mmCIF file of C-alpha atoms and ligand atoms in Angstrom:
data_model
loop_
_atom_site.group_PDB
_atom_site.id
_atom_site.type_symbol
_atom_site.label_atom_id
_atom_site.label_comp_id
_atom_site.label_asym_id
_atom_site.label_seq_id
_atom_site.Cartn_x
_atom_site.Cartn_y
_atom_site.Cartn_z
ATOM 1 C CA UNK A 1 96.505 101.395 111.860
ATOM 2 C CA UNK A 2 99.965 101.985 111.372
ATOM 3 C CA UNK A 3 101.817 104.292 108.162
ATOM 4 C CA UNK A 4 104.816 103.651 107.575
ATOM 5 C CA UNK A 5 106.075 106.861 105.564
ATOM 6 C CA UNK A 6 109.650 109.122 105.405
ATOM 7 C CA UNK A 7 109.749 112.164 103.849
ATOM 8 C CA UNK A 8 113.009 111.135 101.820
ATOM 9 C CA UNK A 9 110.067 109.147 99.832
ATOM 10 C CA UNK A 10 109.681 112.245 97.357
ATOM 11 C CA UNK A 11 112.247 112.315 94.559
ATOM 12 C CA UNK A 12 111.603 116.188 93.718
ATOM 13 C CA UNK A 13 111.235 115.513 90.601
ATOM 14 C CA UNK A 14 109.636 118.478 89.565
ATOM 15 C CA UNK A 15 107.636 117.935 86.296
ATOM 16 C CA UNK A 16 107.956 114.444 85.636
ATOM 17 C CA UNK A 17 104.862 112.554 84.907
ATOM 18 C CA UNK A 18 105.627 110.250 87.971
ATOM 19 C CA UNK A 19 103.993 112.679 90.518
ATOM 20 C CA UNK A 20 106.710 111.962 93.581
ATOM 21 C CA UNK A 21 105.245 114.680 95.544
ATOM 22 C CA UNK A 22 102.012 112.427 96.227
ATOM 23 C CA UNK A 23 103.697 110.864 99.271
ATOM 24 C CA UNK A 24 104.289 113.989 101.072
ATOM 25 C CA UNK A 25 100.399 115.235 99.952
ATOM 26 C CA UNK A 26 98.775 112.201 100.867
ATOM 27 C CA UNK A 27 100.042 112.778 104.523
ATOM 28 C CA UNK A 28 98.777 115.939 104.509
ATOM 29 C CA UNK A 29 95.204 114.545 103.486
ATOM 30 C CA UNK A 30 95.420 111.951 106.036
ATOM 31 C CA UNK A 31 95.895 114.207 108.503
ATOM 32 C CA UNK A 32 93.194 117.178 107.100
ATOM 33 C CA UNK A 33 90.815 114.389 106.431
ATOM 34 C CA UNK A 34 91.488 113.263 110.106
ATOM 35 C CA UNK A 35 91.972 109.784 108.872
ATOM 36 C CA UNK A 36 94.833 109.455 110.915
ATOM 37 C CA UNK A 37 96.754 111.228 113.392
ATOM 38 C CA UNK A 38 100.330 111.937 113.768
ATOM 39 C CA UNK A 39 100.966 109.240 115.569
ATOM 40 C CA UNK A 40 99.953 106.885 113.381
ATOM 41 C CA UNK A 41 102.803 107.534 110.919
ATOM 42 C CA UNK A 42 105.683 105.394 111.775
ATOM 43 C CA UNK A 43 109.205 106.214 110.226
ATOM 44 C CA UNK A 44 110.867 103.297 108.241
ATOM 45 C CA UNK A 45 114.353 102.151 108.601
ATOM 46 C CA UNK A 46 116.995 101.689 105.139
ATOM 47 C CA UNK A 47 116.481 98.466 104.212
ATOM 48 C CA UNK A 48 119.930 96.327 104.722
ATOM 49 C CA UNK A 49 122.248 95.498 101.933
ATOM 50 C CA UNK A 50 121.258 91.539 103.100
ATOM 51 C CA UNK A 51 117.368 92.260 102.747
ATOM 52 C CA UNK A 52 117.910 93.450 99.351
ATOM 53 C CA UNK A 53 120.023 90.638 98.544
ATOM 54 C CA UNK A 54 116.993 88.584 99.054
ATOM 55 C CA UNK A 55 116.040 89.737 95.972
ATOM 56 C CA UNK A 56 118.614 91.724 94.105
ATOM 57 C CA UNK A 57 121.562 90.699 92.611
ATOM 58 C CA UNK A 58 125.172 91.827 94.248
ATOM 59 C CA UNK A 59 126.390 93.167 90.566
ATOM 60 C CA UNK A 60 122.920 95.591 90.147
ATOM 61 C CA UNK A 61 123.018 96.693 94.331
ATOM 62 C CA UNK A 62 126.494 97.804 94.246
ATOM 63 C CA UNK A 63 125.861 99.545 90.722
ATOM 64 C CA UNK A 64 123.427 101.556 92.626
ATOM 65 C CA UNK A 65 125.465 102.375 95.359
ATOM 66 C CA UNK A 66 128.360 103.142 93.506
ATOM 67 C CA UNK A 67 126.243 105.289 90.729
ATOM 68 C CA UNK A 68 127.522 102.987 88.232
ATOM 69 C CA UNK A 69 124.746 102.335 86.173
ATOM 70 C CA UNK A 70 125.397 102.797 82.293
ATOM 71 C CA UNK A 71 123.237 105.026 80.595
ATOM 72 C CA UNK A 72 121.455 102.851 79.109
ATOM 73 C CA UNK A 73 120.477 100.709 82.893
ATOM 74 C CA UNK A 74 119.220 105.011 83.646
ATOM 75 C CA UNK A 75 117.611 105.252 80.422
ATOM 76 C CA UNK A 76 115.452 101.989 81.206
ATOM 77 C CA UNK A 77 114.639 103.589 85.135
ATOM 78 C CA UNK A 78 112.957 106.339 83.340
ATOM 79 C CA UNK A 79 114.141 108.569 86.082
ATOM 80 C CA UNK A 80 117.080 110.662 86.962
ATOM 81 C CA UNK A 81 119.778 108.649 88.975
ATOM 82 C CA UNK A 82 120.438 110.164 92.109
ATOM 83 C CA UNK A 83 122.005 109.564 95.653
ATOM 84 C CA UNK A 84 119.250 110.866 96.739
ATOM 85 C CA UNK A 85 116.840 108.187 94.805
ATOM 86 C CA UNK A 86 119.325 105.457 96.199
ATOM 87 C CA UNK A 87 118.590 106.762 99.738
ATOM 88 C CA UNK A 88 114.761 107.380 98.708
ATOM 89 C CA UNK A 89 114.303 103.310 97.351
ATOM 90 C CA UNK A 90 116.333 101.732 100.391
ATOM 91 C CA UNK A 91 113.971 103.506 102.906
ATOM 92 C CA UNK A 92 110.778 102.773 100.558
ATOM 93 C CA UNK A 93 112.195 98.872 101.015
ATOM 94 C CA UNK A 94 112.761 99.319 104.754
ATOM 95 C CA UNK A 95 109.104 100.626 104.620
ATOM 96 C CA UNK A 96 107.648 97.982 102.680
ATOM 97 C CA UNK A 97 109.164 95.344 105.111
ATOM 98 C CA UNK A 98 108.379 96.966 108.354
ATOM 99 C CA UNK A 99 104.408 97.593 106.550
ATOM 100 C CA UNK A 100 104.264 93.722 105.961
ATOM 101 C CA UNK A 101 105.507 93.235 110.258
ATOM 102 C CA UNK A 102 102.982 96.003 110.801
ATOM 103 C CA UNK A 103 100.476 93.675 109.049
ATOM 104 C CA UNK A 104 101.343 90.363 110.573
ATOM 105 C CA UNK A 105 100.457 92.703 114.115
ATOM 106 C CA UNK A 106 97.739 94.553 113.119
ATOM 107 C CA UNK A 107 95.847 92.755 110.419
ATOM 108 C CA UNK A 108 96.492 95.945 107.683
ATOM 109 C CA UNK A 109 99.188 98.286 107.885
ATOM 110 C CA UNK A 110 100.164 100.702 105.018
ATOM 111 C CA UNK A 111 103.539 101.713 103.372
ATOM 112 C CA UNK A 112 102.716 105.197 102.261
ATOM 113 C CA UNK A 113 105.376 104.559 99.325
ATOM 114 C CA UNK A 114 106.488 101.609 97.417
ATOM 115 C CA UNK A 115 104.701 98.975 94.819
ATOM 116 C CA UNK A 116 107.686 99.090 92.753
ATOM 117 C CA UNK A 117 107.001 96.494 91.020
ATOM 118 C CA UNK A 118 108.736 96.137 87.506
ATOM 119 C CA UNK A 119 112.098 96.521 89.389
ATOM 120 C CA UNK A 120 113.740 93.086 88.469
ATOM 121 C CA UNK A 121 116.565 91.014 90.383
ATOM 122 C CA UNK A 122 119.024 92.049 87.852
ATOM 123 C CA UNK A 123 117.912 96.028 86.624
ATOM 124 C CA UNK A 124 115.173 98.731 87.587
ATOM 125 C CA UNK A 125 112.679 99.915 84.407
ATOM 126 C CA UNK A 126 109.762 102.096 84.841
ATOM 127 C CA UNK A 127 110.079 104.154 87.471
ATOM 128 C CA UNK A 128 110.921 101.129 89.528
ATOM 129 C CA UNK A 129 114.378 100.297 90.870
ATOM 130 C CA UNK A 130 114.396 98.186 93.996
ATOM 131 C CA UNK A 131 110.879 95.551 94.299
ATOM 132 C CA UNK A 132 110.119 96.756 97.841
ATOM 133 C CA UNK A 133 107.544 94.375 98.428
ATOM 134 C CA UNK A 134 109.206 91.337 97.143
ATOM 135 C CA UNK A 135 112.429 92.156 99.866
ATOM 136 C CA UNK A 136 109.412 92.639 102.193
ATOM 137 C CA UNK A 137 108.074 88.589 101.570
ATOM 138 C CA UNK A 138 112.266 87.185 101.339
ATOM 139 C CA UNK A 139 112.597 89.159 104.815
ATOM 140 C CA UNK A 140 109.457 87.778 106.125
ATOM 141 C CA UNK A 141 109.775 84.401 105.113
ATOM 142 C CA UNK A 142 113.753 84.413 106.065
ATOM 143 C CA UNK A 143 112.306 85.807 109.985
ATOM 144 C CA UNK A 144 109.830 82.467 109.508
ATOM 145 C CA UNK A 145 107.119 85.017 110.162
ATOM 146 C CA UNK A 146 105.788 83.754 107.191
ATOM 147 C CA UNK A 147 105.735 81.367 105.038
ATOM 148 C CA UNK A 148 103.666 81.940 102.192
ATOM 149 C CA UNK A 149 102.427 85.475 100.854
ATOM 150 C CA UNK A 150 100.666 86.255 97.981
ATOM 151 C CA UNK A 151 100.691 89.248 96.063
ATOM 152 C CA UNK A 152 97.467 90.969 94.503
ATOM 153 C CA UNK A 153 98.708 93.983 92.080
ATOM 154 C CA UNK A 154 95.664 96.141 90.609
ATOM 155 C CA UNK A 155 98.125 98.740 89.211
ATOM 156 C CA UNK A 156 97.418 99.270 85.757
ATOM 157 C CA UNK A 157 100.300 97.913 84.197
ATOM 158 C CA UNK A 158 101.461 94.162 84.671
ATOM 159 C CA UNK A 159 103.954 93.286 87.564
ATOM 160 C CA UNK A 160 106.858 92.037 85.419
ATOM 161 C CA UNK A 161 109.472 92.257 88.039
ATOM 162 C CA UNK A 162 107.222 90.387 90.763
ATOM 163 C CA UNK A 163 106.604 87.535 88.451
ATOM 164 C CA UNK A 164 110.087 87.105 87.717
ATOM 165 C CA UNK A 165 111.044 87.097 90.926
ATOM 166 C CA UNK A 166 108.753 84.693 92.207
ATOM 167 C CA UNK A 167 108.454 82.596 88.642
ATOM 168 C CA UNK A 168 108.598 78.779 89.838
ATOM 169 C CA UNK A 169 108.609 79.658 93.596
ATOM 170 C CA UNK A 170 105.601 77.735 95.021
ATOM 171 C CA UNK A 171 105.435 79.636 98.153
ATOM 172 C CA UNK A 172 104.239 82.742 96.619
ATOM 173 C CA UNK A 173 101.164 83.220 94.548
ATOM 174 C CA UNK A 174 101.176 86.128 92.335
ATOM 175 C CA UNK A 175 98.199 87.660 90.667
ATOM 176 C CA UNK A 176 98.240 90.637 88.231
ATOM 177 C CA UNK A 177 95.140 92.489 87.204
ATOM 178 C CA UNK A 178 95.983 95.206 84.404
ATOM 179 C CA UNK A 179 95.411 96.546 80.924
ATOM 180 C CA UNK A 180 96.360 94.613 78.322
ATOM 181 C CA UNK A 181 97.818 96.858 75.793
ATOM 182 C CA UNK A 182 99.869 98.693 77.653
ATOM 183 C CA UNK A 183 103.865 98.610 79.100
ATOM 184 C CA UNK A 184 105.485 96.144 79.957
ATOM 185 C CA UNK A 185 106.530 94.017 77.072
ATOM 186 C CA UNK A 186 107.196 91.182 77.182
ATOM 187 C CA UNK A 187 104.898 89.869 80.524
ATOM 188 C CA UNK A 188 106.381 87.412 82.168
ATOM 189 C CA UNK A 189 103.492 85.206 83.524
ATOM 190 C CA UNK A 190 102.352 85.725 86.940
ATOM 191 C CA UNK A 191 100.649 82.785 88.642
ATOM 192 C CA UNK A 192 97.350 84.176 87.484
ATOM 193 C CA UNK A 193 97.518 87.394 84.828
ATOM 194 C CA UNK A 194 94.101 88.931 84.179
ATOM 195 C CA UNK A 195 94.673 90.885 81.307
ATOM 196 C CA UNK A 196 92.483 93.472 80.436
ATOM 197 C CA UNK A 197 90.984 95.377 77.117
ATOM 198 C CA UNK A 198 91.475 99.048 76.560
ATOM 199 C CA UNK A 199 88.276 100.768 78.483
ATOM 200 C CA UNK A 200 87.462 98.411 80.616
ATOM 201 C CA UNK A 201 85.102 100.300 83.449
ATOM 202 C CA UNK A 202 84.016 99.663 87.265
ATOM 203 C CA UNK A 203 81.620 96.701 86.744
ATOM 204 C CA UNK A 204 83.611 94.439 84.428
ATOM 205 C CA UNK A 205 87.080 95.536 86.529
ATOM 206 C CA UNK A 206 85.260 94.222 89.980
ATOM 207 C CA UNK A 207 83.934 91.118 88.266
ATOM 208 C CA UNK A 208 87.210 90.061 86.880
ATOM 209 C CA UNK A 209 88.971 90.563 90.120
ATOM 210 C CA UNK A 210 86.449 88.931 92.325
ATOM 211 C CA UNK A 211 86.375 86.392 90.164
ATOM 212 C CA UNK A 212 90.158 85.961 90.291
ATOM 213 C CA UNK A 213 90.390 86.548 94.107
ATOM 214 C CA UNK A 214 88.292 83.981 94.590
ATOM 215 C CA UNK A 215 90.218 81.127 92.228
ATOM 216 C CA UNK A 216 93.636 82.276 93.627
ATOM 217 C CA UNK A 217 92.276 82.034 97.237
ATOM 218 C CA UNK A 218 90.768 78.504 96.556
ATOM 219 C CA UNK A 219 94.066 77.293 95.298
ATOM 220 C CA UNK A 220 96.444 78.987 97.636
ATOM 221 C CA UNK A 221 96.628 79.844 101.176
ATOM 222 C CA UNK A 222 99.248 82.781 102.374
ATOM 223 C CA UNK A 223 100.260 84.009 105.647
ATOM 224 C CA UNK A 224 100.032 87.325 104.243
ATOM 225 C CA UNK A 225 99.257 89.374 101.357
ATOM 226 C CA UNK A 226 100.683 92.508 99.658
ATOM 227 C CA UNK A 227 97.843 94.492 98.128
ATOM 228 C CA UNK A 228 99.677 96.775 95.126
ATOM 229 C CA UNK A 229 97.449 99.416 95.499
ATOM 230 C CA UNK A 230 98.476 101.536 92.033
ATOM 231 C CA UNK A 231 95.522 104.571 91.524
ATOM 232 C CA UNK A 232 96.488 104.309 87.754
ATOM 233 C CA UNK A 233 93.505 101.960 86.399
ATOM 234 C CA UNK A 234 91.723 105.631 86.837
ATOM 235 C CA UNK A 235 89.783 106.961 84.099
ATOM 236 C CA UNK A 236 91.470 110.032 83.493
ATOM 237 C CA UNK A 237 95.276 108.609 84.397
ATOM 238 C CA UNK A 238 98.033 110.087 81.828
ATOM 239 C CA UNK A 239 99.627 106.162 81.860
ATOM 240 C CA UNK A 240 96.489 104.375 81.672
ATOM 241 C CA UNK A 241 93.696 103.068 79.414
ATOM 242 C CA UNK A 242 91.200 101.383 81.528
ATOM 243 C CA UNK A 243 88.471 103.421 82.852
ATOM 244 C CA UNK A 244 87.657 103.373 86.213
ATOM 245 C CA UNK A 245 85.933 105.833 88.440
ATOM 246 C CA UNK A 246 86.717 107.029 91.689
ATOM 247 C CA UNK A 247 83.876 105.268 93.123
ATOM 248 C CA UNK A 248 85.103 102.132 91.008
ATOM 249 C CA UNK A 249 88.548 101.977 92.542
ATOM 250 C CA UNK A 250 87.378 102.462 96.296
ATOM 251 C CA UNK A 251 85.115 99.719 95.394
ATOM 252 C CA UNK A 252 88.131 97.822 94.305
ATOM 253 C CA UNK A 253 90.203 98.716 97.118
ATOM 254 C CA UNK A 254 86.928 96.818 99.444
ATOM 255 C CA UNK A 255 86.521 93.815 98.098
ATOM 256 C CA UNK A 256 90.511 92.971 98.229
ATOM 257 C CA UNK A 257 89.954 93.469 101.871
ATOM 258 C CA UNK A 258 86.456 91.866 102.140
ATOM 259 C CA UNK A 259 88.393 88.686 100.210
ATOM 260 C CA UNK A 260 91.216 88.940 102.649
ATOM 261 C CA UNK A 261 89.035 89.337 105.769
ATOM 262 C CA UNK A 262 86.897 86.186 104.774
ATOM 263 C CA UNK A 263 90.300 84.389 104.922
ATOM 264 C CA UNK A 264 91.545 86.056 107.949
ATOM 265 C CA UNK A 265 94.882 87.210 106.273
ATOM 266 C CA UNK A 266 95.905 90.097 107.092
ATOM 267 C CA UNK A 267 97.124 92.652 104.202
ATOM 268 C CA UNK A 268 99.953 95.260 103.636
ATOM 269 C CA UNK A 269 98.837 97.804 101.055
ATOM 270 C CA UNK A 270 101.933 99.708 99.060
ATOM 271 C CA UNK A 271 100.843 102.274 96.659
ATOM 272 C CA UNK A 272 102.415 101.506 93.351
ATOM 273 C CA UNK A 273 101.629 104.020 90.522
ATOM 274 C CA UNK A 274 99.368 106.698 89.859
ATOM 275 C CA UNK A 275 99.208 109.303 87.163
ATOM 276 C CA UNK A 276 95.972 111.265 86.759
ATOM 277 C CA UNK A 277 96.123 114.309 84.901
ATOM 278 C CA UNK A 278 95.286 116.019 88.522
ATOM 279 C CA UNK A 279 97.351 114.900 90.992
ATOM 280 C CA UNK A 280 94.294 115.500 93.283
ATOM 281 C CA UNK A 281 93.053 112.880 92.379
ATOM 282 C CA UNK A 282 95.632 110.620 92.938
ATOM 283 C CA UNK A 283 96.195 111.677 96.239
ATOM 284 C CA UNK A 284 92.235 111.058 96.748
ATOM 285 C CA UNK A 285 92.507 107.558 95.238
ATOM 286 C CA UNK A 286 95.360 106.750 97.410
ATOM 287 C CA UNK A 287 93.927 108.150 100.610
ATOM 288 C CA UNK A 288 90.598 106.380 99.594
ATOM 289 C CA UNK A 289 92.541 103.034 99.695
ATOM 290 C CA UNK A 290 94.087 104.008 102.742
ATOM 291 C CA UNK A 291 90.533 104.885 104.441
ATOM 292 C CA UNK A 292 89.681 101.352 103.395
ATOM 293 C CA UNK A 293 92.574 99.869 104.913
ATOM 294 C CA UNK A 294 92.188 101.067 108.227
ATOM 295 C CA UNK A 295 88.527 99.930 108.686
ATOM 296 C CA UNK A 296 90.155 96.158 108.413
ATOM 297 C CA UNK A 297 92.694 96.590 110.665
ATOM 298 C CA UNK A 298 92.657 95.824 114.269
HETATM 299 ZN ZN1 LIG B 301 101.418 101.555 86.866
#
C-alpha cells in the first residue's frame, strides 16, 4: 500500500496544541514498526491552482498566495500564516488527490497528512485552510475516474466545511460522526450527522457508526470513499470529549474498512485531527489506522 507523505507536511509549529510534528513521527513508526518500507512512501505533487478551484473560491486562493488574509481570516485559521503553510496545504491537497488515484489502483492508499475538513470554499477556520479531500473528489470526478464518492469523517468534531461544500450535490454522500457539544458552531448538515453526547465510549461509538455505515451504504453507492481518519475521539485528547480507547478507535478504523470491503469500494484514509495530551499516542492511533489500511489493500 502506497503513502503518500512530504516532509513540507510539518508546520513547525513548536508548541501549538495542533501537534504538526505527527506527520514526520508517524513515518518514523511506520518504518520502526516495519509496517512499511521506504518505498512505500510516495512524494505528492502541489496541488494546481485549477484543482483547488474545484473547490475554492478565486478571491480566498489568491488571498493565500498573496498573504493577504486580514487578521481576522488568520485569527479564524487558528494558526500562524505562513509561506511556508501555503506551500505545506497545496502539497497536503496534491497528496490527498494522488491518495484517492492511489485508491482507485490499489483498493486503500493513505495520505499521511490532510482531513482538513472545516476549510470552507470561501475561508479556512480551525486549523484547516484548504479541504484536501474535497479537491481530491472535484479532481476525481472532473478525470471521470469517479463519479460518486462518499465521505465518512470520525474526527471528533463535525465536518462543517465538507458539508458545505457538498450541501445539495447528489453525487456525494457525506456522513459525520462526532461529539455533539463541541466546535464547530453552527453545523451545517451533512447528508447524515451522528451527533454524539459528551463521554460517549467504544461500544456505543461502534454501534452508532455501524449503524450509520450501514443506512448510508443502503442509500448510496460511491466509486470511492474518503475515510477522515481524525485520532481525536480519544479518551485522553486535549480537543475532545468523547471517550474512546485505543483499542476502541482501531476497532473503529476496521469496521469502516470491513463496511467498505463488503461493498468493494475502495478507500483513501487522510488523517484529520488529533490532540492527545501525549503525542505518542496520536502517532499510535494514526499508525494503528494506517496498519488497518494496508491489510485491505491489494
Ligand atoms: Zn478534530
Amino acid at each position: 500500500m502506497k503513502l503518500v507523505y512530504a516532509d513540507a507536511y510539518d508546520l513547525n509549529l513548536g508548541n501549538h496544541v495542533f501537534p504538526s510534528i505527527k506527520y514526520r513521527l508517524i513515518k518514523e513508526k511506520l518504518l520502526r514498526d516495519l509496517i512499511a518500507s521506504p518505498q512505500d512512501f510516495v512524494a505528492p505533487s502541489a496541488a494546481t491552482e485549477d484543482d483547488i478551484a474545484l473547490v475554492h473560491h478565486h478571491d480566498y486562493i489568491r488571498k493565500l498566495q498573496a498573504g493577504k488574509l486580514s487578521y481576522l481570516e488568520i485569527l479564524r485559521l487558528e494558526i500562524p500564516y505562513s509561506p511556508e503553510l501555503v506551500r505545506a496545504v497545496w502539497l497536503g491537497a496534491g497528496g490527498s488527490i494522488l491518495a484517492g488515484r492511489l485508491a482507485l489502483q490499489d483498493r486503500a492508499a493513505v495520505n499521511v497528512g490532510g482531513g482538513f475538513h472545516h476549510a470552507y470554499p470561501d475561508h479556512g477556520e480551525g486549523f484547516c485552510v484548504l479541504n484536501d479531500f474535497a479537491i481530491g473528489i472535484r479532481r476525481l470526478q472532473k478525470d471521470k475516474a469517479i463519479e460518486r464518492a462518499m465521505t465518512v469523517d470520525c474526527d471528533v468534531h463535525q465536518g462543517n466545511g465538507t458539508a458545505a461544500i457538498f450541501a445539495g450535490d447528489s453525487t456525494v454522500f457525506t456522513l459525520s460522526i462526532h461529539q455533539e457539544n463541541n466546535y464547530p458552531y453552527p453545523k451545517p448538515p451533512s447528508t447524515l450527522d451522528i451527533n454524539l453526547h459528551d463521554g460517549v465510549e467504544d461500544s456505543q461509538y461502534l454501534d452508532e457508526l455501524e449503524k450509520g455505515l450501514d443506512q448510508a451504504l443502503r442509500k448510496f453507492q460511491p466509486d470511492l470513499i474518503y475515510y477522515v481518519a481524525g485520532a481525536d475521539p480519544y479518551r485522553d485528547d486535549q480537543l475532545g470529549g468523547l471517550k474512546l480507547s485505543l483499542d476502541g478507535l482501531e476497532k473503529r478504523d476496521r469496521l469502516v474498512f470491513e463496511k467498505a470491503r463488503a461493498k468493494n469500494l475502495p478507500v483513501a484514509v487522510v488523517l484529520a485531527g488529533g490532540y492527545a495530551r501525549r503525542v505518542e499516542d496520536t502517532i499510535e492511533i494514526h499508525t494503528n489506522t494506517i496498519r488497518v489500511a494496508k491489510e485491505f489493500a491489494k
